[in-house]
Coordinates of C-alpha atoms in Angstrom, one line a residue:
Chain Q
M11 CA -27.9 56.7 -8.0
M12 CA -30.3 59.5 -7.5
T13 CA -33.6 59.0 -9.3
A14 CA -34.0 61.4 -12.2
E15 CA -37.6 60.7 -12.9
L16 CA -39.2 62.8 -10.1
S17 CA -40.8 66.1 -10.9
R18 CA -38.6 69.1 -11.2
T19 CA -38.9 72.6 -9.8
Q20 CA -41.2 74.7 -12.0
P21 CA -39.6 77.7 -13.7
D22 CA -42.5 79.9 -12.5
E23 CA -41.7 79.0 -9.0
D24 CA -38.0 80.0 -9.5
R25 CA -39.1 83.3 -11.0
R26 CA -41.4 84.0 -8.1
L27 CA -38.7 83.2 -5.6
V28 CA -36.3 85.6 -7.2
L29 CA -38.9 88.4 -7.2
R30 CA -39.6 87.7 -3.6
C31 CA -35.9 88.1 -2.8
L32 CA -35.7 91.4 -4.6
G33 CA -38.9 92.7 -3.0
L34 CA -37.6 91.7 0.4
A35 CA -34.3 93.5 -0.2
L36 CA -36.1 96.7 -1.3
A37 CA -38.5 96.5 1.7
G38 CA -35.5 96.3 4.0
G39 CA -35.5 94.6 7.3
A40 CA -38.4 92.3 6.3
G41 CA -36.2 89.3 7.1
T42 CA -36.0 90.1 10.8
M43 CA -38.0 87.0 11.6
L44 CA -35.0 85.0 10.5
L45 CA -32.7 86.9 12.9
S46 CA -33.4 84.5 15.7
S47 CA -32.4 81.5 13.6
F48 CA -29.2 82.8 12.0
G49 CA -28.2 86.0 13.7
R50 CA -28.1 86.8 17.4
P51 CA -29.8 84.1 19.5
A52 CA -28.5 83.9 23.0
L53 CA -29.8 80.4 23.6
A54 CA -28.8 77.1 22.1
A55 CA -32.5 76.2 22.1
D56 CA -33.0 78.7 19.3
V57 CA -31.4 76.2 16.9
P58 CA -34.6 74.9 15.2
A59 CA -35.6 71.4 15.9
K60 CA -36.5 70.9 12.3
P61 CA -34.4 73.3 10.3
V62 CA -36.2 75.0 7.5
W63 CA -34.2 75.9 4.3
P64 CA -34.2 79.7 4.0
K65 CA -35.5 79.9 0.5
D66 CA -35.6 83.7 0.4
A67 CA -31.9 84.1 1.2
F68 CA -30.8 81.4 -1.3
T69 CA -32.5 83.1 -4.3
C70 CA -30.7 86.4 -3.9
K71 CA -28.4 87.6 -6.6
D72 CA -26.2 90.0 -4.7
E73 CA -24.6 90.2 -1.3
A74 CA -26.7 93.1 0.1
S75 CA -30.0 91.4 -0.6
A76 CA -28.7 88.0 0.7
L77 CA -27.7 89.7 3.9
K78 CA -31.1 91.4 4.3
A79 CA -32.9 88.2 3.6
L80 CA -31.0 86.6 6.5
G81 CA -31.8 89.6 8.7
W82 CA -28.2 90.4 8.8
E83 CA -26.4 93.8 8.8
A84 CA -23.3 94.5 6.7
P85 CA -20.5 92.5 8.3
V86 CA -17.2 94.0 9.5
A87 CA -13.9 92.5 8.2
S88 CA -12.2 90.4 10.8
D89 CA -8.8 88.7 11.0
K90 CA -10.2 86.2 13.5
I91 CA -11.8 84.4 10.6
T92 CA -9.5 82.0 8.7
L93 CA -10.9 81.4 5.3
V94 CA -8.8 78.9 3.3
L95 CA -9.3 78.7 -0.4
P96 CA -6.9 77.9 -3.3
E97 CA -5.4 81.1 -4.8
I98 CA -5.8 79.4 -8.2
A99 CA -8.6 76.9 -8.5
E100 CA -7.8 74.5 -11.4
N101 CA -11.5 73.8 -11.9
G102 CA -14.4 75.9 -10.7
A103 CA -16.5 72.8 -10.3
V104 CA -14.8 71.7 -7.1
V105 CA -13.2 74.3 -5.0
P106 CA -12.3 73.2 -1.5
V107 CA -13.1 75.8 1.2
S108 CA -12.6 75.8 4.9
I109 CA -13.6 78.4 7.5
T110 CA -12.5 78.7 11.1
A111 CA -13.7 81.5 13.4
A112 CA -11.7 82.3 16.5
M113 CA -14.2 84.6 18.2
P114 CA -16.5 83.5 21.0
D115 CA -20.2 82.6 20.7
V116 CA -20.3 81.8 16.9
R117 CA -23.9 81.1 15.9
S118 CA -23.7 80.8 12.1
I119 CA -21.3 80.7 9.3
A120 CA -22.3 81.6 5.7
V121 CA -20.4 81.3 2.4
M122 CA -21.3 83.9 -0.3
I123 CA -20.0 84.0 -3.8
P124 CA -21.5 87.3 -5.2
D125 CA -20.4 86.6 -8.8
N126 CA -22.2 83.2 -8.9
P127 CA -25.8 83.3 -10.2
F128 CA -27.0 83.0 -6.6
T129 CA -24.9 84.7 -3.9
L130 CA -25.6 82.6 -0.9
T131 CA -23.8 79.3 -1.4
A132 CA -24.0 77.7 2.1
L133 CA -25.3 78.6 5.5
F134 CA -24.3 76.6 8.6
P135 CA -26.2 77.4 11.8
L136 CA -24.1 76.0 14.6
A137 CA -25.4 74.2 17.7
A138 CA -23.8 75.0 21.0
G139 CA -20.8 72.8 21.3
T140 CA -20.2 72.6 17.5
A141 CA -16.8 74.0 16.6
P142 CA -16.8 77.1 14.3
D143 CA -14.5 75.1 12.0
I144 CA -16.1 73.7 8.8
A145 CA -15.0 72.6 5.4
C146 CA -17.0 72.0 2.2
R147 CA -16.5 72.1 -1.6
V148 CA -18.1 74.8 -3.8
K149 CA -18.7 75.6 -7.4
M150 CA -17.5 78.9 -8.9
A151 CA -18.7 80.2 -12.2
K152 CA -15.5 82.4 -12.8
T153 CA -12.7 84.2 -11.1
A154 CA -14.3 85.9 -8.2
K155 CA -14.3 86.7 -4.5
V156 CA -15.5 84.3 -1.9
V157 CA -16.9 85.8 1.3
A158 CA -17.2 84.0 4.7
I159 CA -19.6 85.7 7.1
V160 CA -19.7 84.8 10.7
A161 CA -22.5 85.7 13.1
A162 CA -21.0 85.8 16.6
G163 CA -21.9 87.5 19.9
G164 CA -24.6 89.5 18.2
K165 CA -22.3 90.9 15.6
L166 CA -21.4 90.1 12.0
Y167 CA -17.9 89.6 10.7
S168 CA -16.5 88.7 7.3
A169 CA -13.3 87.5 5.5
T170 CA -12.8 87.6 1.8
R171 CA -10.5 85.8 -0.6
D172 CA -10.0 86.2 -4.3
V173 CA -9.9 82.9 -6.2
K174 CA -8.7 82.7 -9.8
V175 CA -10.6 80.1 -11.6
T176 CA -8.9 78.5 -14.6
L177 CA -10.7 76.2 -16.9
G178 CA -7.8 75.2 -19.2
G179 CA -8.5 73.0 -22.1
C180 CA -5.4 71.0 -21.4
G181 CA -5.0 69.9 -17.8
Chain F
M6 CA 11.3 63.8 -28.5
A7 CA 14.5 61.8 -28.0
A8 CA 16.6 64.5 -29.7
R9 CA 15.0 67.4 -27.8
L10 CA 15.6 65.6 -24.5
A11 CA 19.1 64.3 -25.3
A12 CA 20.9 67.3 -23.7
A13 CA 18.9 66.9 -20.5
A14 CA 19.5 63.2 -20.5
V15 CA 23.3 63.6 -20.8
L16 CA 23.1 66.2 -18.1
A17 CA 21.2 63.9 -15.7
A18 CA 22.8 60.6 -16.7
S19 CA 25.6 61.1 -14.2
L20 CA 23.1 62.2 -11.5
L21 CA 20.9 59.1 -11.4
S22 CA 21.0 55.7 -12.8
V23 CA 18.1 55.3 -15.1
A24 CA 16.5 51.9 -15.6
A25 CA 17.0 50.6 -19.1
A26 CA 15.5 47.4 -20.5
P27 CA 18.1 44.7 -21.0
A28 CA 19.3 44.3 -24.5
G29 CA 17.1 42.1 -26.6
Q30 CA 14.1 42.4 -24.4
E31 CA 12.6 45.4 -26.1
A32 CA 12.4 46.6 -29.7
G33 CA 15.0 49.0 -31.0
G34 CA 16.0 50.3 -34.4
Q35 CA 14.0 51.3 -37.4
A36 CA 10.2 51.4 -37.6
P37 CA 8.6 50.0 -40.8
G38 CA 9.4 52.3 -43.7
G39 CA 12.5 53.5 -41.9
Q40 CA 10.8 56.7 -40.9
A41 CA 11.4 56.8 -37.2
T42 CA 14.0 55.3 -34.9
V43 CA 12.3 53.5 -32.1
D44 CA 14.1 53.0 -28.8
P45 CA 11.4 53.1 -26.1
A46 CA 13.9 52.4 -23.3
A47 CA 16.1 55.3 -24.4
D48 CA 13.0 57.6 -24.7
A49 CA 11.9 56.6 -21.2
A50 CA 15.3 57.3 -19.8
A51 CA 15.5 60.7 -21.5
M52 CA 12.0 61.6 -20.4
R53 CA 12.8 60.7 -16.8
A54 CA 16.1 62.5 -16.9
Y55 CA 14.5 65.6 -18.4
F56 CA 11.9 65.9 -15.7
H57 CA 14.3 65.0 -12.9
T58 CA 16.4 68.0 -14.0
R59 CA 13.3 70.3 -14.1
F60 CA 11.7 69.1 -10.9
P61 CA 14.4 67.6 -8.8
A62 CA 12.3 67.5 -5.7
L63 CA 9.6 65.2 -7.2
S64 CA 9.6 61.5 -6.6
L65 CA 8.4 59.1 -9.3
R66 CA 5.2 58.6 -7.4
D67 CA 4.5 62.3 -7.4
Y68 CA 4.2 62.2 -11.2
A69 CA 1.1 60.0 -11.0
D70 CA -0.7 63.0 -9.5
G71 CA -0.2 64.9 -12.7
P72 CA -0.7 68.7 -12.4
Y73 CA -1.2 68.4 -8.6
A74 CA 2.4 67.4 -8.2
L75 CA 3.8 70.6 -9.4
D76 CA 3.3 73.3 -6.7
A77 CA 2.2 73.7 -3.1
G78 CA -1.2 75.3 -3.9
M79 CA -2.1 72.4 -6.2
R80 CA -0.8 69.8 -3.7
K81 CA -3.0 71.4 -1.0
Q82 CA -6.1 71.1 -3.3
L83 CA -5.4 67.4 -3.9
Q84 CA -4.9 66.8 -0.2
D85 CA -8.2 68.5 0.6
L86 CA -10.0 66.4 -2.0
M87 CA -8.3 63.2 -0.8
Q88 CA -9.7 63.7 2.8
F89 CA -12.8 62.1 1.3
P90 CA -11.8 61.2 -2.2
P91 CA -14.2 62.0 -5.0
T92 CA -13.4 58.6 -6.4
T93 CA -15.2 57.0 -3.4
F94 CA -18.4 56.1 -5.1
A95 CA -16.7 55.0 -8.4
L96 CA -14.5 52.6 -6.4
E97 CA -17.4 51.1 -4.5
D98 CA -19.3 50.5 -7.7
G99 CA -16.2 49.2 -9.4
A100 CA -15.6 46.7 -6.6
K101 CA -19.1 45.4 -6.9
R102 CA -18.9 45.1 -10.6
F103 CA -15.5 43.4 -10.4
A104 CA -17.1 40.8 -8.1
E105 CA -19.8 40.1 -10.7
T106 CA -20.4 36.5 -11.6
F107 CA -21.2 35.9 -15.2
G108 CA -24.0 33.6 -16.4
D109 CA -21.6 30.7 -16.7
G110 CA -20.3 31.1 -13.2
A111 CA -17.0 32.7 -14.2
T112 CA -15.8 36.0 -12.8
Y113 CA -13.2 38.6 -14.0
A114 CA -10.7 36.8 -11.8
T115 CA -11.1 33.9 -14.2
C116 CA -9.8 36.0 -17.1
F117 CA -7.0 37.9 -15.4
P118 CA -3.8 36.5 -13.9
G119 CA -3.5 36.9 -10.1
I120 CA -7.3 37.4 -9.8
G121 CA -6.8 40.8 -11.4
Q122 CA -4.3 42.0 -8.8
G123 CA -1.4 43.8 -10.3
I124 CA -2.3 44.0 -14.0
A125 CA -3.0 47.6 -14.7
Q126 CA 0.7 48.5 -14.9
D127 CA 1.0 46.4 -18.0
Y128 CA -1.7 48.4 -20.0
P129 CA -2.2 49.6 -22.6
R130 CA -0.2 46.8 -24.2
F131 CA 0.5 45.6 -27.7
D132 CA -1.5 42.5 -28.4
A133 CA -0.1 40.5 -31.4
K134 CA -3.3 38.5 -31.7
R135 CA -5.4 41.7 -31.9
G136 CA -2.8 43.2 -34.2
G137 CA -2.8 46.4 -32.2
V138 CA -2.9 48.1 -28.9
E139 CA -5.1 46.6 -26.2
T140 CA -6.4 48.7 -23.4
L141 CA -7.6 47.4 -20.1
A142 CA -11.1 48.3 -21.2
M143 CA -10.7 46.0 -24.3
A144 CA -9.4 43.3 -22.1
V145 CA -12.4 43.6 -19.8
N146 CA -14.8 43.4 -22.7
D147 CA -12.9 40.3 -24.1
C148 CA -13.4 38.7 -20.7
R149 CA -17.1 39.5 -20.8
A150 CA -17.3 38.1 -24.4
A151 CA -15.6 34.9 -23.4
H152 CA -18.2 34.4 -20.7
H153 CA -21.2 35.5 -22.9
A154 CA -21.7 38.9 -21.2
A155 CA -22.5 41.9 -23.3
P156 CA -19.7 44.4 -23.8
L157 CA -19.7 47.6 -21.7
P158 CA -19.3 50.9 -23.6
V159 CA -15.6 51.8 -23.3
D160 CA -16.3 55.4 -22.4
G161 CA -19.2 54.7 -20.0
E162 CA -19.4 55.0 -16.3
A163 CA -19.7 51.3 -15.6
M164 CA -16.4 50.6 -17.5
A165 CA -14.6 53.6 -15.8
D166 CA -15.7 52.3 -12.4
L167 CA -14.4 48.8 -13.2
L168 CA -11.1 50.2 -14.4
A169 CA -10.8 52.3 -11.2
Q170 CA -11.1 49.1 -9.2
I171 CA -8.6 47.2 -11.3
G172 CA -6.2 50.2 -11.0
K173 CA -6.7 50.2 -7.2
L174 CA -5.7 46.5 -7.2
S175 CA -2.4 47.5 -8.9
D176 CA -1.7 50.4 -6.5
G177 CA 2.0 51.1 -6.3
K178 CA 3.1 48.7 -9.0
P179 CA 5.6 50.4 -11.3
M180 CA 4.3 51.0 -14.8
A181 CA 5.8 48.2 -16.9
V182 CA 4.6 48.8 -20.5
T183 CA 7.2 47.7 -23.0
V184 CA 7.2 47.6 -26.7
P185 CA 7.7 44.1 -28.1
D186 CA 10.0 43.3 -31.0
D187 CA 7.2 43.4 -33.5
P188 CA 7.2 45.8 -36.4
H189 CA 3.5 46.6 -35.9
A190 CA 4.1 47.4 -32.2
R191 CA 7.1 49.6 -33.0
A192 CA 5.0 51.4 -35.7
V193 CA 2.2 52.1 -33.2
Y194 CA 4.7 53.4 -30.6
A195 CA 6.4 55.6 -33.3
R196 CA 3.0 56.9 -34.4
G197 CA 2.0 57.8 -30.8
R198 CA 5.3 59.6 -30.3
A199 CA 5.0 61.4 -33.6
V200 CA 1.5 62.6 -32.9
F201 CA 2.4 63.7 -29.4
D202 CA 5.3 65.7 -30.8
D203 CA 3.4 67.0 -33.8
A204 CA 4.1 70.7 -33.6
K205 CA 1.0 71.8 -35.6
R206 CA -1.8 69.9 -34.0
G207 CA -5.3 71.4 -34.6
T208 CA -6.0 75.0 -35.5
V209 CA -4.3 76.0 -32.3
G210 CA -1.1 74.7 -33.9
M211 CA 0.6 73.3 -30.8
S212 CA 1.9 69.9 -29.9
C213 CA 0.9 67.8 -26.9
A214 CA 4.6 68.0 -25.9
D215 CA 4.4 71.8 -25.9
C216 CA 2.1 71.6 -22.9
H217 CA 3.2 68.4 -21.3
V218 CA 7.0 68.5 -21.7
A219 CA 8.4 72.0 -22.2
G220 CA 5.2 73.6 -20.9
A221 CA 4.7 71.3 -17.9
G222 CA 3.7 73.4 -14.9
P223 CA 1.7 76.6 -14.7
G224 CA 0.8 78.1 -18.1
P225 CA 0.1 81.6 -19.2
D226 CA -3.6 81.0 -18.4
R227 CA -2.7 79.9 -14.9
A228 CA -3.7 76.3 -15.6
T229 CA -1.1 73.8 -14.6
R230 CA -0.1 71.3 -17.2
A231 CA 0.7 67.8 -16.1
P232 CA 4.1 66.4 -17.0
A233 CA 4.1 63.7 -19.7
L234 CA 6.1 61.4 -17.4
G235 CA 3.7 59.2 -15.4
I236 CA 0.7 61.0 -16.8
T237 CA -1.2 57.8 -17.4
A238 CA -0.3 56.2 -14.0
G239 CA -3.2 58.1 -12.4
F240 CA -5.9 57.0 -14.9
P241 CA -8.7 56.3 -14.9
A242 CA -9.1 59.6 -13.1
Y243 CA -12.0 61.4 -11.6
S244 CA -12.3 64.7 -13.4
T245 CA -13.6 67.3 -11.1
G246 CA -14.6 69.4 -14.2
A247 CA -16.5 66.5 -15.9
G248 CA -17.8 65.2 -12.6
R249 CA -17.0 61.6 -13.6
M250 CA -14.2 59.2 -14.2
L251 CA -12.3 59.5 -17.4
T252 CA -10.0 57.0 -19.1
A253 CA -6.6 58.2 -20.4
E254 CA -7.8 57.9 -24.0
A255 CA -10.9 60.1 -23.2
R256 CA -8.6 62.6 -21.5
I257 CA -6.3 62.7 -24.5
A258 CA -9.4 63.3 -26.7
G259 CA -10.2 66.2 -24.5
C260 CA -6.8 67.7 -25.2
D261 CA -7.5 67.4 -28.9
R262 CA -10.8 69.3 -28.5
G263 CA -8.8 72.0 -26.7
L264 CA -6.4 72.2 -29.7
H265 CA -9.4 72.3 -32.1
V266 CA -8.3 69.2 -34.0
A267 CA -10.9 68.5 -36.7
P268 CA -12.1 64.9 -36.3
Y269 CA -10.5 62.5 -38.8
A270 CA -10.5 58.8 -39.6
G271 CA -8.0 57.2 -37.3
M272 CA -8.2 59.9 -34.6
A273 CA -9.3 57.3 -32.0
A274 CA -6.4 55.0 -33.1
D275 CA -4.0 58.0 -32.7
H276 CA -5.3 58.6 -29.1
L277 CA -4.7 55.0 -28.4
A278 CA -1.2 55.3 -29.9
I279 CA -0.4 58.4 -27.7
A280 CA -1.7 56.5 -24.6
Y281 CA 0.6 53.6 -25.5
Y282 CA 3.6 55.9 -26.0
L283 CA 3.0 57.8 -22.8
A284 CA 2.6 54.6 -20.8
A285 CA 5.8 53.1 -22.3
V286 CA 7.9 56.2 -21.5
S287 CA 6.4 56.4 -18.0
R288 CA 7.8 52.9 -17.0
G289 CA 8.8 52.9 -13.4
V290 CA 6.2 55.4 -12.2
P291 CA 4.0 53.6 -9.7
V292 CA 0.3 53.1 -10.6
A293 CA -1.9 55.4 -8.5
A294 CA -5.3 54.8 -10.0
P295 CA -7.9 56.0 -9.8
G296 CA -6.5 59.5 -9.7
V297 CA -8.0 62.9 -9.6
R298 CA -7.7 65.6 -12.3
P299 CA -9.0 69.1 -12.5
Chain D
M19 CA -30.7 50.4 -2.5
A20 CA -27.4 51.4 -1.0
S21 CA -27.3 54.5 1.1
T22 CA -26.2 57.7 -0.6
I23 CA -24.4 58.7 2.6
R24 CA -20.8 58.0 3.6
V25 CA -19.6 59.2 6.9
R26 CA -16.6 59.0 9.2
A27 CA -17.1 60.2 12.7
I28 CA -14.1 59.8 15.1
A29 CA -14.1 60.7 18.8
A30 CA -11.0 62.0 20.6
D31 CA -11.0 63.7 24.0
G32 CA -14.8 64.3 23.9
N33 CA -14.6 65.9 20.5
V34 CA -16.1 64.2 17.5
E35 CA -14.7 65.0 14.0
V36 CA -17.2 64.2 11.3
Q37 CA -16.5 64.0 7.6
S38 CA -19.2 63.0 5.1
L39 CA -19.7 62.5 1.4
I40 CA -23.2 62.3 -0.1
R41 CA -23.9 60.9 -3.5
H42 CA -25.9 63.5 -5.3
P43 CA -25.7 65.3 -8.7
M44 CA -26.1 68.8 -7.2
D45 CA -27.2 70.1 -10.7
S46 CA -27.0 73.8 -10.6
G47 CA -29.7 74.5 -13.2
F48 CA -27.2 76.3 -15.4
M49 CA -25.5 73.4 -17.2
K50 CA -26.6 71.9 -20.5
N51 CA -26.7 68.2 -21.4
D52 CA -25.2 66.7 -24.6
K53 CA -28.3 67.7 -26.5
G54 CA -27.9 71.4 -25.5
Q55 CA -30.9 71.3 -23.1
I56 CA -30.6 72.8 -19.6
I57 CA -30.3 70.3 -16.9
P58 CA -32.9 71.4 -14.3
A59 CA -31.6 72.4 -10.8
H60 CA -31.5 69.4 -8.5
F61 CA -29.6 70.0 -5.3
I62 CA -29.6 69.1 -1.6
Q63 CA -31.0 72.0 0.5
T64 CA -30.7 70.7 4.0
V65 CA -28.4 68.3 5.8
T66 CA -28.7 67.5 9.5
F67 CA -26.5 65.6 11.9
E68 CA -28.3 64.4 15.0
T69 CA -27.0 62.5 18.0
K70 CA -29.0 61.5 21.1
G71 CA -32.0 63.6 20.1
K72 CA -30.0 66.7 19.5
I73 CA -29.1 68.3 16.2
V74 CA -25.3 69.1 16.4
F75 CA -24.9 70.4 12.8
T76 CA -27.1 71.8 10.1
A77 CA -26.0 72.7 6.5
F78 CA -28.2 74.7 4.3
W79 CA -27.0 74.5 0.7
G80 CA -27.7 76.3 -2.6
P81 CA -27.0 74.8 -6.1
A82 CA -23.3 75.9 -6.0
I83 CA -22.2 73.1 -3.7
S84 CA -20.1 70.6 -5.7
K85 CA -21.4 67.3 -6.9
D86 CA -21.2 64.4 -4.4
P87 CA -21.0 67.1 -1.6
Y88 CA -18.4 66.9 1.1
L89 CA -18.7 68.3 4.7
K90 CA -16.3 68.4 7.6
F91 CA -17.1 69.7 11.1
S92 CA -16.6 68.7 14.7
Y93 CA -18.7 68.8 17.9
Q94 CA -18.0 68.5 21.6
G95 CA -19.7 66.2 24.1
G96 CA -19.6 63.0 21.9
A97 CA -18.1 59.7 22.6
K98 CA -17.2 56.5 20.8
G99 CA -20.3 54.3 20.2
D100 CA -22.7 57.3 20.1
P101 CA -25.3 57.0 17.3
L102 CA -25.0 59.7 14.7
T103 CA -27.9 60.2 12.2
I104 CA -27.3 62.0 9.0
S105 CA -30.3 63.2 6.9
W106 CA -30.6 65.2 3.8
T107 CA -33.5 66.5 1.7
D108 CA -33.3 68.1 -1.8
N109 CA -35.3 70.6 -3.8
E110 CA -37.3 67.7 -5.4
G111 CA -38.4 66.4 -2.1
M112 CA -36.1 63.4 -2.2
S113 CA -34.2 62.4 1.0
D114 CA -32.0 59.9 2.6
T115 CA -31.0 59.0 6.2
L116 CA -28.2 57.0 7.7
T117 CA -27.4 56.2 11.3
T118 CA -23.8 55.3 12.1
K119 CA -21.8 54.9 15.3
V120 CA -19.1 57.3 16.3
A121 CA -15.7 55.4 16.1

């Protein structure tokens, strides 16, 4: 099993990251350097050889600042995204989610849960030839919306589903 | 229970033939003190008939999936989870543990008939020598003791992994827990049934049956309650909420916490009695352990 | 020590479907242990899938991915017998790598 004895992230570090996210959101557009990684690259070569976890985006606490941290504009709702989630999740600890995007030139898929402590849940930059069709399992703190955001052809699209989370004492 | 289900049983008796134990094989009649009539075969038939009437589309195997059996949305969640089952690591560890050789060269296969293949359907069982209910976990620890290995904590991960593997080795075997003709066994069964049916359990003041018989299915809080029938056939189960494997007894204790039952002497014995009762009335439901639960 | 990575990669008509399960607690940093103490955040941040020198899939994760995380995706241009290397790193700098063959 995972070793538990290694050093943990310092709380100060966490606080600093959160502040950085907020500052970044207020500054507006400061995240443009990430644009080439997750937004609108025209070339497959833009997929980084050694992907770097986008720390700024993952510490944001709302959708607007998470989008800004990724260098993304507000997405437009699209029915070309199939976002599959249970209507009622029996337990928020494991909620199966799958996302399929039917538009051409999909470069990235993101999962955001704005009511969770941190909004950005997962980000999948896609290499050329990788299908815009992925599945994972997420945690949800409470009944909330889940947003799938797709960067494709230089534009941003989204689909949203409401998931009711029950944590019944008697399963 | 028997009385409440009687109407449904009569209704369904003409619709399906319900397996009943041959006369003389299983206990029937009065429990010690004459408090409760004990007829497990009849209880099992009534239970099966009741749920067959409520959920005619379900097969007996479906009941081992607990709440996931009851509607399309739940079924889809289970199917998604089973694409790469969350029990994967527990089963791998369980298989390794099951292959363990003790200091004296013996293995678990030495202790269990059929090298441990096809035994889970017989547990929990009444053990006259023990003078009470024996769970598979107790049998595992007896085996360890016989071969000079230290016991495993019955609620620990190592034990749950082992039980998962033993359950897997019994996959598809119909549950076959019967109540022997022994006053003590009948008393434990009757106790399990009485506690399960106790209408004023905990400060919540509900019975187990309120949720898992009459209330089986989606509840007012949107949580889906597993039907009592076959409820133990999927245990041990990986609880997605707990993030680990749980035994049936541990899960029953969780229900008691939900009902705010104040801890009392004999509470653990009561959980065991409930597990014994549920297993006995679930006879015929195929073992599908390890299962998954919310 | 046994690998933390389980993977199934199956080729059909030039398309490879990949499913993986990684053994990891994915502690969110918001849950408490039995003693009421916060369990510090401990989660995988990056997973990569690489074949023949090319990264075909990257997952960046936050702490709200479920314990023992599951992934499913597919890529084109793969064939049976291709090597597929899965690597992860977490917020504590721990990591694991496994190379398998596409079936």
